[in-house]
């Protein structure tokens, strides 16, 4: 039996030749996204345990997001804690106030998202980055703390649902309409802890931003991650934006991969 793109990425990250849905694995993390809401509690957890380190200062991307500019004293205190921590550990990719932005758009635009990699972030919509043929998922502050300190995290390999997007979007219909239609069909828990894999000709004419809109909403159906395969559109975007031009690994689902359903 073949593997889905999600399974192949998790197999690579866990050092295995293959994995299957339901299997528990320990995966190495390629990128950890940190912002101003969930990272300060993660920092506190680590310090309470006597841990004040990061696994790799080059693999953590930090940006204030939700409260920038700060709306009150508490928000400013969150920024201060994030700022002091990022500077203390010499985080290479720290987009401080003035350069900060919405994390889900900033990381791809600044070239931190690569196909075939495992990306986690302390925000439920971290699944956005799956538009780049990567495994990307949101985590809470506790898992964020573990990821920051160790660069590893355990996962249960999710089952995959394949969504086949046929046809072409007519004038006035956008990718947000597509994903809302999908969620309307399957329900807000229709993909609970599952990989939502999007394929089909309708994707061909969608920009990377449009695709990111689709994967961003995977969590709204309870999905563990949303993912779209690599193609010429992905390649063109990456050629323009990637900071690190080293070769990346592209995975594709096998023809005989097993899905829990095909929609």
C-alpha positions as protocol buffer text, in pm:
chain_id: "A"
residue {
  index: 1
  type: UNK
  ca { x: 0 y: 0 z: 0 }
}
residue {
  index: 2
  type: UNK
  ca { x: 131 y: 344 z: -93 }
}
residue {
  index: 3
  type: UNK
  ca { x: 142 y: 656 z: 123 }
}
residue {
  index: 4
  type: UNK
  ca { x: -21 y: 996 z: 109 }
}
residue {
  index: 5
  type: UNK
  ca { x: 188 y: 1311 z: 89 }
}
residue {
  index: 6
  type: UNK
  ca { x: 126 y: 1374 z: 459 }
}
residue {
  index: 7
  type: UNK
  ca { x: 241 y: 1025 z: 552 }
}
residue {
  index: 8
  type: UNK
  ca { x: 556 y: 1058 z: 340 }
}
residue {
  index: 9
  type: UNK
  ca { x: 654 y: 1386 z: 504 }
}
residue {
  index: 10
  type: UNK
  ca { x: 601 y: 1245 z: 853 }
}
residue {
  index: 11
  type: UNK
  ca { x: 794 y: 931 z: 762 }
}
residue {
  index: 12
  type: UNK
  ca { x: 1088 y: 1146 z: 653 }
}
residue {
  index: 13
  type: UNK
  ca { x: 1072 y: 1355 z: 969 }
}
residue {
  index: 14
  type: UNK
  ca { x: 1061 y: 1050 z: 1195 }
}
residue {
  index: 15
  type: UNK
  ca { x: 1342 y: 866 z: 1017 }
}
residue {
  index: 16
  type: UNK
  ca { x: 1118 y: 586 z: 896 }
}
residue {
  index: 17
  type: UNK
  ca { x: 1078 y: 433 z: 552 }
}
residue {
  index: 18
  type: UNK
  ca { x: 703 y: 436 z: 591 }
}
residue {
  index: 19
  type: UNK
  ca { x: 428 y: 523 z: 837 }
}
residue {
  index: 20
  type: UNK
  ca { x: 56 y: 457 z: 841 }
}
residue {
  index: 21
  type: UNK
  ca { x: -248 y: 633 z: 977 }
}
residue {
  index: 22
  type: UNK
  ca { x: -288 y: 588 z: 1351 }
}
residue {
  index: 23
  type: UNK
  ca { x: 81 y: 524 z: 1414 }
}
residue {
  index: 24
  type: UNK
  ca { x: 253 y: 724 z: 1689 }
}
residue {
  index: 25
  type: UNK
  ca { x: 578 y: 886 z: 1580 }
}
residue {
  index: 26
  type: UNK
  ca { x: 837 y: 1130 z: 1709 }
}
residue {
  index: 27
  type: UNK
  ca { x: 917 y: 1382 z: 1436 }
}
residue {
  index: 28
  type: UNK
  ca { x: 1197 y: 1633 z: 1397 }
}
residue {
  index: 29
  type: UNK
  ca { x: 1066 y: 1985 z: 1343 }
}
residue {
  index: 30
  type: UNK
  ca { x: 1203 y: 2195 z: 1059 }
}
residue {
  index: 31
  type: UNK
  ca { x: 1043 y: 2530 z: 1150 }
}
residue {
  index: 32
  type: UNK
  ca { x: 880 y: 2656 z: 1470 }
}
residue {
  index: 33
  type: UNK
  ca { x: 661 y: 2965 z: 1438 }
}
residue {
  index: 34
  type: UNK
  ca { x: 630 y: 3180 z: 1751 }
}
residue {
  index: 35
  type: UNK
  ca { x: 408 y: 3481 z: 1807 }
}
residue {
  index: 36
  type: UNK
  ca { x: 304 y: 3710 z: 2091 }
}
residue {
  index: 37
  type: UNK
  ca { x: 5 y: 3519 z: 2232 }
}
residue {
  index: 38
  type: UNK
  ca { x: 114 y: 3159 z: 2289 }
}
residue {
  index: 39
  type: UNK
  ca { x: 493 y: 3197 z: 2307 }
}
residue {
  index: 40
  type: UNK
  ca { x: 522 y: 3391 z: 2636 }
}
residue {
  index: 41
  type: UNK
  ca { x: 338 y: 3112 z: 2827 }
}
residue {
  index: 42
  type: UNK
  ca { x: 565 y: 2856 z: 2657 }
}
residue {
  index: 43
  type: UNK
  ca { x: 871 y: 3053 z: 2769 }
}
residue {
  index: 44
  type: UNK
  ca { x: 736 y: 3061 z: 3126 }
}
residue {
  index: 45
  type: UNK
  ca { x: 684 y: 2684 z: 3124 }
}
residue {
  index: 46
  type: UNK
  ca { x: 1042 y: 2626 z: 3018 }
}
residue {
  index: 47
  type: UNK
  ca { x: 1187 y: 2866 z: 3274 }
}
residue {
  index: 48
  type: UNK
  ca { x: 980 y: 2704 z: 3552 }
}
residue {
  index: 49
  type: UNK
  ca { x: 1148 y: 2376 z: 3460 }
}
residue {
  index: 50
  type: UNK
  ca { x: 1492 y: 2534 z: 3464 }
}
residue {
  index: 51
  type: UNK
  ca { x: 1518 y: 2525 z: 3084 }
}
residue {
  index: 52
  type: UNK
  ca { x: 1630 y: 2839 z: 2906 }
}
residue {
  index: 53
  type: UNK
  ca { x: 1746 y: 2723 z: 2565 }
}
residue {
  index: 54
  type: UNK
  ca { x: 1632 y: 2679 z: 2205 }
}
residue {
  index: 55
  type: UNK
  ca { x: 1708 y: 2376 z: 1992 }
}
residue {
  index: 56
  type: UNK
  ca { x: 1823 y: 2582 z: 1693 }
}
residue {
  index: 57
  type: UNK
  ca { x: 1820 y: 2963 z: 1670 }
}
residue {
  index: 58
  type: UNK
  ca { x: 1801 y: 2935 z: 1290 }
}
residue {
  index: 59
  type: UNK
  ca { x: 1485 y: 2722 z: 1283 }
}
residue {
  index: 60
  type: UNK
  ca { x: 1262 y: 2940 z: 1497 }
}
residue {
  index: 61
  type: UNK
  ca { x: 1074 y: 3231 z: 1339 }
}
residue {
  index: 62
  type: UNK
  ca { x: 939 y: 3494 z: 1577 }
}
residue {
  index: 63
  type: UNK
  ca { x: 694 y: 3776 z: 1509 }
}
residue {
  index: 64
  type: UNK
  ca { x: 451 y: 3979 z: 1718 }
}
residue {
  index: 65
  type: UNK
  ca { x: 114 y: 3933 z: 1551 }
}
residue {
  index: 66
  type: UNK
  ca { x: -217 y: 3958 z: 1733 }
}
residue {
  index: 67
  type: UNK
  ca { x: -139 y: 4261 z: 1948 }
}
residue {
  index: 68
  type: UNK
  ca { x: 85 y: 4478 z: 1737 }
}
residue {
  index: 69
  type: UNK
  ca { x: 90 y: 4760 z: 1793 }
}
residue {
  index: 70
  type: UNK
  ca { x: 10 y: 4689 z: 2157 }
}
residue {
  index: 71
  type: UNK
  ca { x: -346 y: 4783 z: 2253 }
}
residue {
  index: 72
  type: UNK
  ca { x: -281 y: 4800 z: 2627 }
}
residue {
  index: 73
  type: UNK
  ca { x: -22 y: 4743 z: 2899 }
}
residue {
  index: 74
  type: UNK
  ca { x: -74 y: 4367 z: 2909 }
}
residue {
  index: 75
  type: UNK
  ca { x: -17 y: 4343 z: 2534 }
}
residue {
  index: 76
  type: UNK
  ca { x: 298 y: 4553 z: 2564 }
}
residue {
  index: 77
  type: UNK
  ca { x: 423 y: 4322 z: 2838 }
}
residue {
  index: 78
  type: UNK
  ca { x: 376 y: 4022 z: 2608 }
}
residue {
  index: 79
  type: UNK
  ca { x: 582 y: 4197 z: 2342 }
}
residue {
  index: 80
  type: UNK
  ca { x: 852 y: 4278 z: 2594 }
}
residue {
  index: 81
  type: UNK
  ca { x: 879 y: 3917 z: 2709 }
}
residue {
  index: 82
  type: UNK
  ca { x: 891 y: 3793 z: 2349 }
}
residue {
  index: 83
  type: UNK
  ca { x: 1151 y: 4057 z: 2258 }
}
residue {
  index: 84
  type: UNK
  ca { x: 1378 y: 3979 z: 2553 }
}
residue {
  index: 85
  type: UNK
  ca { x: 1359 y: 3606 z: 2487 }
}
residue {
  index: 86
  type: UNK
  ca { x: 1429 y: 3635 z: 2115 }
}
residue {
  index: 87
  type: UNK
  ca { x: 1728 y: 3863 z: 2176 }
}
residue {
  index: 88
  type: UNK
  ca { x: 1862 y: 3650 z: 2461 }
}
residue {
  index: 89
  type: UNK
  ca { x: 1873 y: 3345 z: 2238 }
}
residue {
  index: 90
  type: UNK
  ca { x: 1988 y: 3537 z: 1931 }
}
residue {
  index: 91
  type: UNK
  ca { x: 1695 y: 3413 z: 1721 }
}
residue {
  index: 92
  type: UNK
  ca { x: 1807 y: 3473 z: 1364 }
}
residue {
  index: 93
  type: UNK
  ca { x: 1461 y: 3534 z: 1219 }
}
residue {
  index: 94
  type: UNK
  ca { x: 1302 y: 3775 z: 1461 }
}
residue {
  index: 95
  type: UNK
  ca { x: 1059 y: 4018 z: 1296 }
}
residue {
  index: 96
  type: UNK
  ca { x: 1025 y: 4270 z: 1575 }
}
residue {
  index: 97
  type: UNK
  ca { x: 778 y: 4557 z: 1587 }
}
residue {
  index: 98
  type: UNK
  ca { x: 809 y: 4762 z: 1271 }
}
residue {
  index: 99
  type: UNK
  ca { x: 883 y: 4449 z: 1068 }
}
residue {
  index: 100
  type: UNK
  ca { x: 620 y: 4223 z: 1222 }
}
residue {
  index: 101
  type: UNK
  ca { x: 306 y: 4102 z: 1049 }
}
residue {
  index: 102
  type: UNK
  ca { x: 38 y: 3837 z: 1029 }
}
residue {
  index: 103
  type: UNK
  ca { x: 238 y: 3519 z: 1084 }
}
residue {
  index: 104
  type: UNK
  ca { x: 46 y: 3312 z: 830 }
}
residue {
  index: 105
  type: UNK
  ca { x: 139 y: 3552 z: 550 }
}
residue {
  index: 106
  type: UNK
  ca { x: 476 y: 3668 z: 681 }
}
residue {
  index: 107
  type: UNK
  ca { x: 655 y: 3333 z: 693 }
}
residue {
  index: 108
  type: UNK
  ca { x: 585 y: 3239 z: 328 }
}
residue {
  index: 109
  type: UNK
  ca { x: 654 y: 3593 z: 207 }
}
residue {
  index: 110
  type: UNK
  ca { x: 986 y: 3597 z: 392 }
}
residue {
  index: 111
  type: UNK
  ca { x: 1085 y: 3258 z: 252 }
}
residue {
  index: 112
  type: UNK
  ca { x: 1068 y: 3033 z: 556 }
}
residue {
  index: 113
  type: UNK
  ca { x: 826 y: 2771 z: 419 }
}
residue {
  index: 114
  type: UNK
  ca { x: 960 y: 2480 z: 213 }
}
residue {
  index: 115
  type: UNK
  ca { x: 796 y: 2169 z: 63 }
}
residue {
  index: 116
  type: UNK
  ca { x: 842 y: 1839 z: 242 }
}
residue {
  index: 117
  type: UNK
  ca { x: 912 y: 1992 z: 581 }
}
residue {
  index: 118
  type: UNK
  ca { x: 738 y: 1974 z: 919 }
}
residue {
  index: 119
  type: UNK
  ca { x: 628 y: 2311 z: 1051 }
}
residue {
  index: 120
  type: UNK
  ca { x: 454 y: 2380 z: 1381 }
}
residue {
  index: 121
  type: UNK
  ca { x: 332 y: 2702 z: 1533 }
}
residue {
  index: 122
  type: UNK
  ca { x: 149 y: 2824 z: 1839 }
}
residue {
  index: 123
  type: UNK
  ca { x: -158 y: 2918 z: 1638 }
}
residue {
  index: 124
  type: UNK
  ca { x: -443 y: 2700 z: 1513 }
}
residue {
  index: 125
  type: UNK
  ca { x: -417 y: 2838 z: 1158 }
}
residue {
  index: 126
  type: UNK
  ca { x: -57 y: 2729 z: 1117 }
}
residue {
  index: 127
  type: UNK
  ca { x: -208 y: 2473 z: 879 }
}
residue {
  index: 128
  type: UNK
  ca { x: -187 y: 2758 z: 623 }
}
residue {
  index: 129
  type: UNK
  ca { x: 165 y: 2655 z: 524 }
}
residue {
  index: 130
  type: UNK
  ca { x: 39 y: 2323 z: 391 }
}
residue {
  index: 131
  type: UNK
  ca { x: -31 y: 2509 z: 66 }
}
residue {
  index: 132
  type: UNK
  ca { x: 341 y: 2461 z: -4 }
}
residue {
  index: 133
  type: UNK
  ca { x: 330 y: 2078 z: 5 }
}
residue {
  index: 134
  type: UNK
  ca { x: 450 y: 2080 z: 366 }
}
residue {
  index: 135
  type: UNK
  ca { x: 308 y: 1925 z: 682 }
}
residue {
  index: 136
  type: UNK
  ca { x: 208 y: 2216 z: 900 }
}
residue {
  index: 137
  type: UNK
  ca { x: -9 y: 2220 z: 1208 }
}
residue {
  index: 138
  type: UNK
  ca { x: -102 y: 2439 z: 1503 }
}
residue {
  index: 139
  type: UNK
  ca { x: -3 y: 2348 z: 1858 }
}
residue {
  index: 140
  type: UNK
  ca { x: -67 y: 2482 z: 2208 }
}
residue {
  index: 141
  type: UNK
  ca { x: 183 y: 2649 z: 2440 }
}
residue {
  index: 142
  type: UNK
  ca { x: 287 y: 2322 z: 2608 }
}
residue {
  index: 143
  type: UNK
  ca { x: 380 y: 2154 z: 2280 }
}
residue {
  index: 144
  type: UNK
  ca { x: 534 y: 2481 z: 2165 }
}
residue {
  index: 145
  type: UNK
  ca { x: 762 y: 2478 z: 2468 }
}
residue {
  index: 146
  type: UNK
  ca { x: 869 y: 2122 z: 2389 }
}
residue {
  index: 147
  type: UNK
  ca { x: 934 y: 2210 z: 2026 }
}
residue {
  index: 148
  type: UNK
  ca { x: 1139 y: 2518 z: 2114 }
}
residue {
  index: 149
  type: UNK
  ca { x: 1360 y: 2325 z: 2354 }
}
residue {
  index: 150
  type: UNK
  ca { x: 1400 y: 1994 z: 2172 }
}
residue {
  index: 151
  type: UNK
  ca { x: 1312 y: 2046 z: 1806 }
}
residue {
  index: 152
  type: UNK
  ca { x: 1097 y: 1734 z: 1822 }
}
residue {
  index: 153
  type: UNK
  ca { x: 731 y: 1651 z: 1881 }
}
residue {
  index: 154
  type: UNK
  ca { x: 517 y: 1341 z: 1882 }
}
residue {
  index: 155
  type: UNK
  ca { x: 224 y: 1297 z: 1648 }
}
residue {
  index: 156
  type: UNK
  ca { x: -36 y: 1040 z: 1567 }
}
residue {
  index: 157
  type: UNK
  ca { x: -20 y: 1004 z: 1191 }
}
residue {
  index: 158
  type: UNK
  ca { x: -354 y: 1138 z: 1069 }
}
residue {
  index: 159
  type: UNK
  ca { x: -587 y: 967 z: 827 }
}
residue {
  index: 160
  type: UNK
  ca { x: -627 y: 1162 z: 505 }
}
residue {
  index: 161
  type: UNK
  ca { x: -934 y: 1283 z: 322 }
}
residue {
  index: 162
  type: UNK
  ca { x: -891 y: 1367 z: -45 }
}
residue {
  index: 163
  type: UNK
  ca { x: -1091 y: 1661 z: -175 }
}
residue {
  index: 164
  type: UNK
  ca { x: -1110 y: 1671 z: -553 }
}
residue {
  index: 165
  type: UNK
  ca { x: -1175 y: 2024 z: -677 }
}
residue {
  index: 166
  type: UNK
  ca { x: -1303 y: 1996 z: -1031 }
}
residue {
  index: 167
  type: UNK
  ca { x: -1386 y: 2263 z: -1285 }
}
residue {
  index: 168
  type: UNK
  ca { x: -1282 y: 2626 z: -1285 }
}
residue {
  index: 169
  type: UNK
  ca { x: -1389 y: 2912 z: -1061 }
}
residue {
  index: 170
  type: UNK
  ca { x: -1630 y: 3150 z: -1234 }
}
residue {
  index: 171
  type: UNK
  ca { x: -1600 y: 3526 z: -1202 }
}
residue {
  index: 172
  type: UNK
  ca { x: -1674 y: 3642 z: -849 }
}
residue {
  index: 173
  type: UNK
  ca { x: -1607 y: 3304 z: -685 }
}
residue {
  index: 174
  type: UNK
  ca { x: -1289 y: 3270 z: -483 }
}
residue {
  index: 175
  type: UNK
  ca { x: -1089 y: 3012 z: -291 }
}
residue {
  index: 176
  type: UNK
  ca { x: -1256 y: 3122 z: 35 }
}
residue {
  index: 177
  type: UNK
  ca { x: -1589 y: 3026 z: -119 }
}
residue {
  index: 178
  type: UNK
  ca { x: -1445 y: 2686 z: -209 }
}
residue {
  index: 179
  type: UNK
  ca { x: -1325 y: 2599 z: 141 }
}
residue {
  index: 180
  type: UNK
  ca { x: -1646 y: 2729 z: 300 }
}
residue {
  index: 181
  type: UNK
  ca { x: -1842 y: 2504 z: 63 }
}
residue {
  index: 182
  type: UNK
  ca { x: -1623 y: 2209 z: 163 }
}
residue {
  index: 183
  type: UNK
  ca { x: -1673 y: 2273 z: 534 }
}
residue {
  index: 184
  type: UNK
  ca { x: -2047 y: 2323 z: 482 }
}
residue {
  index: 185
  type: UNK
  ca { x: -2057 y: 1979 z: 321 }
}
residue {
  index: 186
  type: UNK
  ca { x: -1855 y: 1784 z: 578 }
}
residue {
  index: 187
  type: UNK
  ca { x: -1930 y: 1986 z: 892 }
}
residue {
  index: 188
  type: UNK
  ca { x: -1709 y: 2168 z: 1141 }
}
residue {
  index: 189
  type: UNK
  ca { x: -1586 y: 1836 z: 1279 }
}
residue {
  index: 190
  type: UNK
  ca { x: -1589 y: 1649 z: 949 }
}
residue {
  index: 191
  type: UNK
  ca { x: -1211 y: 1623 z: 931 }
}
residue {
  index: 192
  type: UNK
  ca { x: -1135 y: 1586 z: 1302 }
}
residue {
  index: 193
  type: UNK
  ca { x: -760 y: 1512 z: 1339 }
}
residue {
  index: 194
  type: UNK
  ca { x: -737 y: 1427 z: 970 }
}
residue {
  index: 195
  type: UNK
  ca { x: -522 y: 1555 z: 686 }
}
residue {
  index: 196
  type: UNK
  ca { x: -727 y: 1747 z: 432 }
}
residue {
  index: 197
  type: UNK
  ca { x: -555 y: 1692 z: 98 }
}
residue {
  index: 198
  type: UNK
  ca { x: -676 y: 1912 z: -187 }
}
residue {
  index: 199
  type: UNK
  ca { x: -628 y: 1808 z: -549 }
}
residue {
  index: 200
  type: UNK
  ca { x: -793 y: 1870 z: -884 }
}
residue {
  index: 201
  type: UNK
  ca { x: -794 y: 2102 z: -1186 }
}
residue {
  index: 202
  type: UNK
  ca { x: -957 y: 2393 z: -1002 }
}
residue {
  index: 203
  type: UNK
  ca { x: -629 y: 2447 z: -817 }
}
residue {
  index: 204
  type: UNK
  ca { x: -432 y: 2505 z: -1136 }
}
residue {
  index: 205
  type: UNK
  ca { x: -536 y: 2868 z: -1179 }
}
residue {
  index: 206
  type: UNK
  ca { x: -521 y: 2954 z: -809 }
}
residue {
  index: 207
  type: UNK
  ca { x: -236 y: 3170 z: -682 }
}
residue {
  index: 208
  type: UNK
  ca { x: -35 y: 3063 z: -379 }
}
residue {
  index: 209
  type: UNK
  ca { x: -227 y: 3317 z: -174 }
}
residue {
  index: 210
  type: UNK
  ca { x: -557 y: 3159 z: -286 }
}
residue {
  index: 211
  type: UNK
  ca { x: -427 y: 2814 z: -195 }
}
residue {
  index: 212
  type: UNK
  ca { x: -313 y: 2940 z: 144 }
}
residue {
  index: 213
  type: UNK
  ca { x: -669 y: 3058 z: 204 }
}
residue {
  index: 214
  type: UNK
  ca { x: -789 y: 2700 z: 155 }
}
residue {
  index: 215
  type: UNK
  ca { x: -533 y: 2532 z: 381 }
}
residue {
  index: 216
  type: UNK
  ca { x: -570 y: 2808 z: 641 }
}
residue {
  index: 217
  type: UNK
  ca { x: -930 y: 2697 z: 697 }
}
residue {
  index: 218
  type: UNK
  ca { x: -856 y: 2326 z: 749 }
}
residue {
  index: 219
  type: UNK
  ca { x: -874 y: 2377 z: 1124 }
}
residue {
  index: 220
  type: UNK
  ca { x: -1230 y: 2505 z: 1084 }
}
residue {
  index: 221
  type: UNK
  ca { x: -1329 y: 2150 z: 990 }
}
residue {
  index: 222
  type: UNK
  ca { x: -1123 y: 2007 z: 1277 }
}
residue {
  index: 223
  type: UNK
  ca { x: -840 y: 1907 z: 1045 }
}
residue {
  index: 224
  type: UNK
  ca { x: -492 y: 1827 z: 1173 }
}
residue {
  index: 225
  type: UNK
  ca { x: -345 y: 1981 z: 859 }
}
residue {
  index: 226
  type: UNK
  ca { x: -440 y: 2097 z: 514 }
}
residue {
  index: 227
  type: UNK
  ca { x: -210 y: 2020 z: 223 }
}
residue {
  index: 228
  type: UNK
  ca { x: -180 y: 2088 z: -149 }
}
residue {
  index: 229
  type: UNK
  ca { x: 73 y: 1922 z: -379 }
}
residue {
  index: 230
  type: UNK
  ca { x: 368 y: 2092 z: -544 }
}
residue {
  index: 231
  type: UNK
  ca { x: 335 y: 2228 z: -898 }
}
residue {
  index: 232
  type: UNK
  ca { x: 466 y: 2505 z: -1125 }
}
residue {
  index: 233
  type: UNK
  ca { x: 284 y: 2773 z: -924 }
}
residue {
  index: 234
  type: UNK
  ca { x: 451 y: 2658 z: -603 }
}
residue {
  index: 235
  type: UNK
  ca { x: 790 y: 2645 z: -770 }
}
residue {
  index: 236
  type: UNK
  ca { x: 759 y: 2997 z: -911 }
}
residue {
  index: 237
  type: UNK
  ca { x: 659 y: 3143 z: -573 }
}
residue {
  index: 238
  type: UNK
  ca { x: 945 y: 2970 z: -393 }
}
residue {
  index: 239
  type: UNK
  ca { x: 1200 y: 3081 z: -652 }
}
residue {
  index: 240
  type: UNK
  ca { x: 1104 y: 3439 z: -570 }
}
residue {
  index: 241
  type: UNK
  ca { x: 1071 y: 3417 z: -193 }
}
residue {
  index: 242
  type: UNK
  ca { x: 1295 y: 3145 z: -45 }
}
residue {
  index: 243
  type: UNK
  ca { x: 1575 y: 3273 z: 176 }
}
residue {
  index: 244
  type: UNK
  ca { x: 1761 y: 2943 z: 162 }
}
residue {
  index: 245
  type: UNK
  ca { x: 1804 y: 2821 z: -194 }
}
residue {
  index: 246
  type: UNK
  ca { x: 1916 y: 2472 z: -95 }
}
residue {
  index: 247
  type: UNK
  ca { x: 1733 y: 2185 z: -260 }
}
residue {
  index: 248
  type: UNK
  ca { x: 1403 y: 2093 z: -102 }
}
residue {
  index: 249
  type: UNK
  ca { x: 1232 y: 1755 z: -112 }
}
residue {
  index: 250
  type: UNK
  ca { x: 901 y: 1728 z: -295 }
}
residue {
  index: 251
  type: UNK
  ca { x: 665 y: 1447 z: -196 }
}
residue {
  index: 252
  type: UNK
  ca { x: 357 y: 1330 z: -385 }
}
residue {
  index: 253
  type: UNK
  ca { x: 80 y: 1094 z: -282 }
}
residue {
  index: 254
  type: UNK
  ca { x: 103 y: 747 z: -431 }
}
residue {
  index: 255
  type: UNK
  ca { x: -170 y: 632 z: -668 }
}
residue {
  index: 256
  type: UNK
  ca { x: -254 y: 350 z: -427 }
}
residue {
  index: 257
  type: UNK
  ca { x: -245 y: 561 z: -110 }
}
residue {
  index: 258
  type: UNK
  ca { x: -527 y: 492 z: 132 }
}
residue {
  index: 259
  type: UNK
  ca { x: -779 y: 764 z: 219 }
}
residue {
  index: 260
  type: UNK
  ca { x: -1055 y: 757 z: 477 }
}
residue {
  index: 261
  type: UNK
  ca { x: -1278 y: 911 z: 210 }
}
residue {
  index: 262
  type: UNK
  ca { x: -1269 y: 1095 z: -123 }
}
residue {
  index: 263
  type: UNK
  ca { x: -1495 y: 1398 z: -154 }
}
